[in-house]
Coordinates of N, CA and C in Angstrom, one line a residue:
Chain A
M1 N 17.6 51.1 193.8 CA 17.3 52.3 194.6 C 18.5 53.1 194.8
K2 N 18.4 54.4 194.6 CA 19.5 55.3 194.8 C 19.4 56.1 196.1
A3 N 20.6 56.3 196.8 CA 20.6 57.1 197.9 C 21.6 58.2 197.7
V4 N 21.3 59.4 197.9 CA 22.2 60.6 197.7 C 22.5 61.1 199.1
V5 N 23.8 61.1 199.3 CA 24.3 61.6 200.6 C 25.1 62.9 200.4
N6 N 24.7 64.0 201.0 CA 25.5 65.2 201.0 C 26.3 65.3 202.3
V7 N 27.6 65.5 202.2 CA 28.5 65.6 203.3 C 29.1 67.0 203.3
Y8 N 28.9 67.8 204.3 CA 29.4 69.2 204.3 C 30.0 69.5 205.6
L9 N 30.9 70.4 205.6 CA 31.6 70.9 206.8 C 30.6 71.6 207.7
K10 N 30.7 71.4 209.0 CA 29.8 72.1 210.0 C 30.1 73.6 209.9
E11 N 29.1 74.3 210.3 CA 29.3 75.8 210.3 C 30.4 76.1 211.3
G12 N 31.2 77.0 210.9 CA 32.3 77.4 211.8 C 33.6 76.7 211.5
V13 N 33.5 75.6 210.8 CA 34.7 74.8 210.5 C 35.3 75.5 209.2
L14 N 36.6 75.8 209.3 CA 37.2 76.4 208.1 C 37.2 75.5 206.9
D15 N 37.0 76.1 205.7 CA 36.9 75.3 204.5 C 37.9 75.9 203.5
P16 N 39.2 75.4 203.6 CA 40.2 75.9 202.7 C 39.9 75.7 201.2
Q17 N 39.3 74.6 200.9 CA 39.0 74.3 199.5 C 38.0 75.4 199.0
G18 N 37.0 75.6 199.8 CA 36.0 76.6 199.4 C 36.6 78.0 199.3
K19 N 37.5 78.3 200.2 CA 38.2 79.6 200.3 C 39.0 79.8 199.0
A20 N 39.7 78.7 198.6 CA 40.5 78.8 197.4 C 39.7 79.0 196.1
A21 N 38.5 78.3 196.1 CA 37.6 78.5 194.9 C 37.1 79.9 194.9
H22 N 36.7 80.4 196.1 CA 36.2 81.8 196.2 C 37.2 82.8 195.7
H23 N 38.5 82.6 196.2 CA 39.5 83.5 195.8 C 39.7 83.5 194.2
A24 N 39.7 82.3 193.7 CA 39.9 82.1 192.3 C 38.8 82.8 191.5
L25 N 37.6 82.6 191.9 CA 36.4 83.2 191.2 C 36.5 84.7 191.3
V26 N 36.9 85.3 192.4 CA 37.1 86.7 192.5 C 38.2 87.2 191.6
S27 N 39.3 86.5 191.5 CA 40.4 86.9 190.6 C 40.0 86.7 189.2
M28 N 38.9 86.0 188.9 CA 38.5 85.8 187.5 C 37.4 86.8 187.2
D29 N 37.2 87.8 188.1 CA 36.3 88.9 187.9 C 34.8 88.6 188.1
F30 N 34.5 87.5 188.7 CA 33.1 87.2 189.2 C 32.9 88.1 190.4
E31 N 31.7 88.7 190.4 CA 31.4 89.7 191.5 C 30.2 89.2 192.3
G32 N 30.2 89.7 193.5 CA 29.0 89.5 194.3 C 28.9 88.1 195.0
I33 N 30.1 87.5 195.1 CA 30.1 86.2 195.8 C 30.4 86.4 197.3
Q34 N 29.6 86.0 198.2 CA 29.8 86.2 199.6 C 30.6 85.1 200.2
D35 N 30.2 83.9 199.7 CA 30.9 82.7 200.4 C 30.8 81.5 199.4
V36 N 31.8 80.6 199.6 CA 31.8 79.4 198.8 C 32.2 78.3 199.8
R37 N 31.3 77.2 199.8 CA 31.6 76.1 200.7 C 31.6 74.8 199.8
I38 N 32.5 73.9 200.0 CA 32.6 72.8 199.1 C 32.5 71.5 200.0
G39 N 31.5 70.7 199.6 CA 31.3 69.4 200.3 C 31.4 68.2 199.3
K40 N 31.0 67.1 199.8 CA 30.9 65.9 198.9 C 29.5 65.5 198.7
Q41 N 29.3 64.9 197.5 CA 28.0 64.3 197.2 C 28.3 62.8 196.8
I42 N 27.7 61.9 197.6 CA 28.0 60.5 197.4 C 26.7 59.9 196.9
V43 N 26.7 59.2 195.8 CA 25.5 58.6 195.2 C 25.7 57.1 195.3
L44 N 24.9 56.4 196.1 CA 24.9 55.0 196.3 C 23.8 54.3 195.6
T45 N 24.2 53.2 194.8 CA 23.1 52.4 194.2 C 23.0 51.2 195.0
L46 N 21.8 51.0 195.5 CA 21.5 49.9 196.5 C 20.6 48.8 195.9
E47 N 20.7 47.6 196.3 CA 19.9 46.5 195.8 C 18.5 46.5 196.4
T48 N 18.4 46.9 197.7 CA 17.2 46.8 198.4 C 16.1 47.7 197.8
E49 N 14.9 47.4 197.9 CA 13.8 48.3 197.5 C 13.0 48.8 198.8
D50 N 13.5 48.5 199.9 CA 12.9 48.9 201.2 C 13.5 50.2 201.6
R51 N 12.7 51.3 201.5 CA 13.2 52.6 201.8 C 13.6 52.8 203.2
V52 N 12.9 52.2 204.1 CA 13.2 52.4 205.6 C 14.5 51.8 205.9
K53 N 14.7 50.5 205.4 CA 15.9 49.8 205.6 C 17.1 50.5 204.9
A54 N 16.9 51.0 203.7 CA 18.0 51.7 203.0 C 18.4 52.9 203.8
L55 N 17.5 53.7 204.3 CA 17.8 54.9 205.1 C 18.6 54.6 206.3
E56 N 18.2 53.5 207.0 CA 18.9 53.1 208.2 C 20.3 52.6 207.9
E57 N 20.5 51.9 206.8 CA 21.8 51.4 206.4 C 22.7 52.5 206.0
V58 N 22.2 53.5 205.2 CA 23.0 54.6 204.7 C 23.4 55.5 205.9
K59 N 22.5 55.6 206.8 CA 22.8 56.4 208.0 C 24.0 55.8 208.8
E60 N 24.0 54.5 208.9 CA 25.1 53.8 209.5 C 26.4 53.9 208.7
M61 N 26.3 53.9 207.4 CA 27.5 54.1 206.5 C 28.1 55.5 206.8
C62 N 27.2 56.5 206.9 CA 27.7 57.8 207.1 C 28.4 57.9 208.5
E63 N 27.8 57.3 209.5 CA 28.4 57.5 210.8 C 29.7 56.8 210.9
T64 N 29.9 55.7 210.2 CA 31.1 54.9 210.3 C 32.2 55.1 209.3
L65 N 31.8 55.6 208.1 CA 32.8 55.8 207.1 C 32.7 57.1 206.2
L66 N 31.5 57.4 205.8 CA 31.3 58.4 204.7 C 31.6 59.8 205.3
A67 N 31.2 60.1 206.5 CA 31.3 61.4 207.1 C 32.2 61.4 208.3
N68 N 33.0 62.4 208.5 CA 33.7 62.6 209.7 C 32.9 63.5 210.6
T69 N 32.1 62.8 211.5 CA 31.1 63.6 212.3 C 31.6 64.6 213.3
V70 N 32.9 64.6 213.5 CA 33.5 65.6 214.3 C 33.4 67.0 213.7
I71 N 33.7 67.0 212.4 CA 33.7 68.3 211.7 C 32.7 68.4 210.5
E72 N 32.0 67.2 210.2 CA 31.1 67.2 209.1 C 29.6 66.9 209.5
D73 N 28.7 67.5 208.8 CA 27.3 67.0 208.9 C 26.9 66.3 207.6
Y74 N 25.8 65.6 207.6 CA 25.4 65.0 206.4 C 23.8 65.0 206.3
S75 N 23.4 64.9 205.0 CA 21.9 64.7 204.8 C 21.8 63.5 203.8
I76 N 20.7 62.8 204.0 CA 20.5 61.6 203.2 C 19.1 61.8 202.4
E77 N 19.1 61.5 201.1 CA 17.9 61.5 200.4 C 17.8 60.1 199.7
I78 N 16.7 59.5 199.9 CA 16.4 58.2 199.2 C 15.6 58.4 198.0
L79 N 16.1 58.0 196.8 CA 15.3 58.3 195.5 C 14.5 57.1 195.1
Chain B
M1 N 21.1 85.0 198.3 CA 20.6 83.9 197.5 C 21.7 82.8 197.4
K2 N 21.2 81.6 197.6 CA 22.2 80.5 197.5 C 22.1 79.7 196.2
A3 N 23.2 79.3 195.7 CA 23.2 78.4 194.5 C 24.0 77.1 194.9
V4 N 23.3 76.0 194.6 CA 24.0 74.7 194.9 C 24.4 74.1 193.6
V5 N 25.6 73.8 193.5 CA 26.2 73.1 192.3 C 26.6 71.7 192.6
N6 N 26.1 70.8 191.9 CA 26.6 69.4 192.0 C 27.5 69.1 190.8
V7 N 28.7 68.7 191.1 CA 29.6 68.3 190.0 C 29.9 66.8 190.2
Y8 N 29.7 66.1 189.1 CA 29.9 64.6 189.2 C 30.5 64.1 187.9
L9 N 31.3 63.0 188.0 CA 31.9 62.4 186.9 C 30.9 61.9 185.9
K10 N 31.2 62.1 184.6 CA 30.4 61.6 183.5 C 30.3 60.1 183.6
E11 N 29.2 59.6 183.1 CA 29.0 58.1 183.1 C 30.2 57.5 182.2
G12 N 30.7 56.4 182.7 CA 31.8 55.8 182.0 C 33.2 56.2 182.4
V13 N 33.2 57.4 183.1 CA 34.5 57.8 183.6 C 34.8 57.1 185.0
L14 N 36.0 56.5 185.1 CA 36.3 55.8 186.3 C 36.3 56.7 187.5
D15 N 35.8 56.2 188.6 CA 35.8 57.0 189.9 C 36.5 56.2 191.0
P16 N 37.8 56.4 191.0 CA 38.6 55.6 192.0 C 38.2 55.9 193.5
Q17 N 37.8 57.2 193.7 CA 37.4 57.5 195.1 C 36.2 56.7 195.5
G18 N 35.2 56.7 194.5 CA 34.0 55.9 194.8 C 34.3 54.5 194.9
K19 N 35.2 53.9 194.1 CA 35.5 52.5 194.2 C 36.2 52.2 195.5
A20 N 37.0 53.1 196.0 CA 37.6 52.9 197.3 C 36.6 52.9 198.4
A21 N 35.6 53.8 198.4 CA 34.6 53.8 199.4 C 33.7 52.6 199.3
H22 N 33.4 52.1 198.1 CA 32.6 50.9 197.9 C 33.3 49.7 198.5
H23 N 34.6 49.6 198.2 CA 35.4 48.5 198.7 C 35.4 48.5 200.2
A24 N 35.6 49.7 200.8 CA 35.7 49.9 202.3 C 34.3 49.5 202.9
L25 N 33.2 49.9 202.3 CA 31.9 49.6 202.8 C 31.7 48.1 202.8
V26 N 32.1 47.4 201.7 CA 31.9 46.0 201.6 C 32.7 45.3 202.7
S27 N 34.0 45.7 202.9 CA 34.8 45.1 203.9 C 34.3 45.4 205.3
M28 N 33.4 46.3 205.4 CA 32.8 46.6 206.8 C 31.5 45.9 206.9
D29 N 31.2 44.9 206.0 CA 30.0 44.0 206.0 C 28.7 44.7 205.6
F30 N 28.8 45.9 205.0 CA 27.6 46.4 204.4 C 27.3 45.6 203.1
E31 N 26.0 45.2 203.0 CA 25.6 44.4 201.9 C 24.7 45.0 200.9
G32 N 24.7 44.5 199.7 CA 23.7 45.0 198.7 C 24.0 46.4 198.1
I33 N 25.3 46.7 198.1 CA 25.7 48.0 197.4 C 26.2 47.7 196.0
Q34 N 25.5 48.2 195.0 CA 25.9 48.0 193.7 C 26.9 48.9 193.2
D35 N 26.9 50.2 193.6 CA 27.8 51.2 193.1 C 27.9 52.3 194.0
V36 N 29.1 53.0 194.0 CA 29.2 54.2 194.8 C 30.0 55.2 193.9
R37 N 29.4 56.4 193.7 CA 30.0 57.5 193.0 C 30.2 58.7 193.9
I38 N 31.3 59.3 193.8 CA 31.5 60.5 194.7 C 31.8 61.7 193.8
G39 N 31.0 62.8 194.1 CA 31.2 64.0 193.4 C 31.3 65.2 194.4
K40 N 31.3 66.4 193.9 CA 31.4 67.6 194.7 C 30.1 68.3 194.8
Q41 N 29.8 68.9 196.0 CA 28.7 69.8 196.1 C 29.2 71.1 196.5
I42 N 29.0 72.1 195.7 CA 29.5 73.5 196.0 C 28.3 74.4 196.3
V43 N 28.4 75.0 197.5 CA 27.3 76.0 197.8 C 27.8 77.4 197.8
L44 N 27.3 78.2 196.9 CA 27.7 79.6 196.7 C 26.7 80.5 197.3
T45 N 27.1 81.4 198.1 CA 26.3 82.5 198.6 C 26.5 83.7 197.8
L46 N 25.4 84.2 197.1 CA 25.5 85.3 196.2 C 24.8 86.5 196.7
E47 N 25.3 87.7 196.3 CA 24.6 88.9 196.7 C 23.3 89.2 195.9
T48 N 23.4 88.9 194.6 CA 22.2 89.2 193.8 C 20.9 88.5 194.2
E49 N 19.8 89.2 193.9 CA 18.5 88.5 194.2 C 17.8 88.2 192.9
D50 N 18.6 88.3 191.8 CA 18.0 88.1 190.4 C 18.3 86.6 190.1
R51 N 17.3 85.8 190.1 CA 17.5 84.3 189.9 C 18.1 84.0 188.5
V52 N 17.6 84.7 187.5 CA 18.1 84.5 186.1 C 19.6 84.8 186.0
K53 N 19.9 86.0 186.5 CA 21.3 86.4 186.5 C 22.2 85.5 187.2
A54 N 21.7 85.1 188.4 CA 22.5 84.2 189.3 C 22.8 82.9 188.5
L55 N 21.7 82.3 187.9 CA 21.9 81.0 187.2 C 22.9 81.2 186.0
E56 N 22.8 82.3 185.3 CA 23.8 82.6 184.2 C 25.2 82.7 184.7
E57 N 25.4 83.4 185.8 CA 26.7 83.6 186.4 C 27.3 82.3 186.9
V58 N 26.5 81.5 187.6 CA 27.0 80.3 188.2 C 27.3 79.3 187.0
K59 N 26.5 79.3 186.0 CA 26.8 78.5 184.8 C 28.2 78.8 184.3
E60 N 28.5 80.1 184.2 CA 29.8 80.5 183.7 C 30.9 80.1 184.6
M61 N 30.6 80.2 185.9 CA 31.6 79.7 186.9 C 31.9 78.2 186.8
C62 N 30.9 77.5 186.5 CA 31.1 76.0 186.3 C 31.9 75.7 185.1
E63 N 31.6 76.4 184.0 CA 32.3 76.2 182.7 C 33.8 76.6 182.8
T64 N 34.1 77.6 183.6 CA 35.4 78.1 183.6 C 36.3 77.6 184.8
L65 N 35.6 77.3 185.9 CA 36.4 76.9 187.0 C 35.9 75.7 187.8
L66 N 34.7 75.6 188.1 CA 34.2 74.7 189.1 C 34.1 73.2 188.6
A67 N 33.9 73.1 187.3 CA 33.8 71.7 186.8 C 34.9 71.5 185.7
N68 N 35.4 70.3 185.5 CA 36.2 70.0 184.4 C 35.3 69.3 183.4
T69 N 34.8 70.1 182.4 CA 33.7 69.6 181.6 C 34.2 68.5 180.6
V70 N 35.5 68.2 180.6 CA 35.9 67.1 179.8 C 35.4 65.8 180.4
I71 N 35.5 65.7 181.7 CA 35.1 64.4 182.4 C 34.0 64.6 183.4
E72 N 33.5 65.8 183.6 CA 32.5 66.0 184.6 C 31.3 66.7 184.1
D73 N 30.1 66.4 184.6 CA 28.9 67.1 184.4 C 28.5 67.9 185.6
Y74 N 27.6 68.8 185.5 CA 27.2 69.5 186.7 C 25.7 69.9 186.6
S75 N 25.1 70.1 187.7 CA 23.7 70.6 187.8 C 23.7 71.8 188.8
I76 N 22.8 72.8 188.5 CA 22.8 74.0 189.3 C 21.4 74.1 189.8
E77 N 21.3 74.4 191.1 CA 20.0 74.7 191.7 C 20.1 76.1 192.4
I78 N 19.2 77.0 192.1 CA 19.1 78.3 192.8 C 18.1 78.2 193.9
L79 N 18.5 78.5 195.1 CA 17.5 78.4 196.2 C 17.0 79.8 196.6

């Protein structure tokens, strides 16, 4: 079973990596870009086939290691 | 209009960041994790409302800047 976790900066938190990409795209003559935000996508391959247990476990992984919940939010999708 | 780009390492390419996260999770007593892969999720806010044009533009951004196509694949979703 796979779990996909998207970790992204909370709204209002500065994203220097996104800003740099935005700047680079503009300097390469791409037009009409209002904003660029860059986050992480973590794909976990799990042994369990229990979706409820998987979601619970992955949530705990996010809270303790994968996301910095002070400045980041996350979403979990079980595939 | 928003475009979400997921950039991930091609299969077979070593992912040291994912390996480190995997190792950390195991050492924190999380069990049953077979693999961890870490990629980037880039969220672009675009001015255009033309989905076809947006997809084309974002594809070019990926090919020229956002992804290293030697070792990375990407997927684009227009929202």
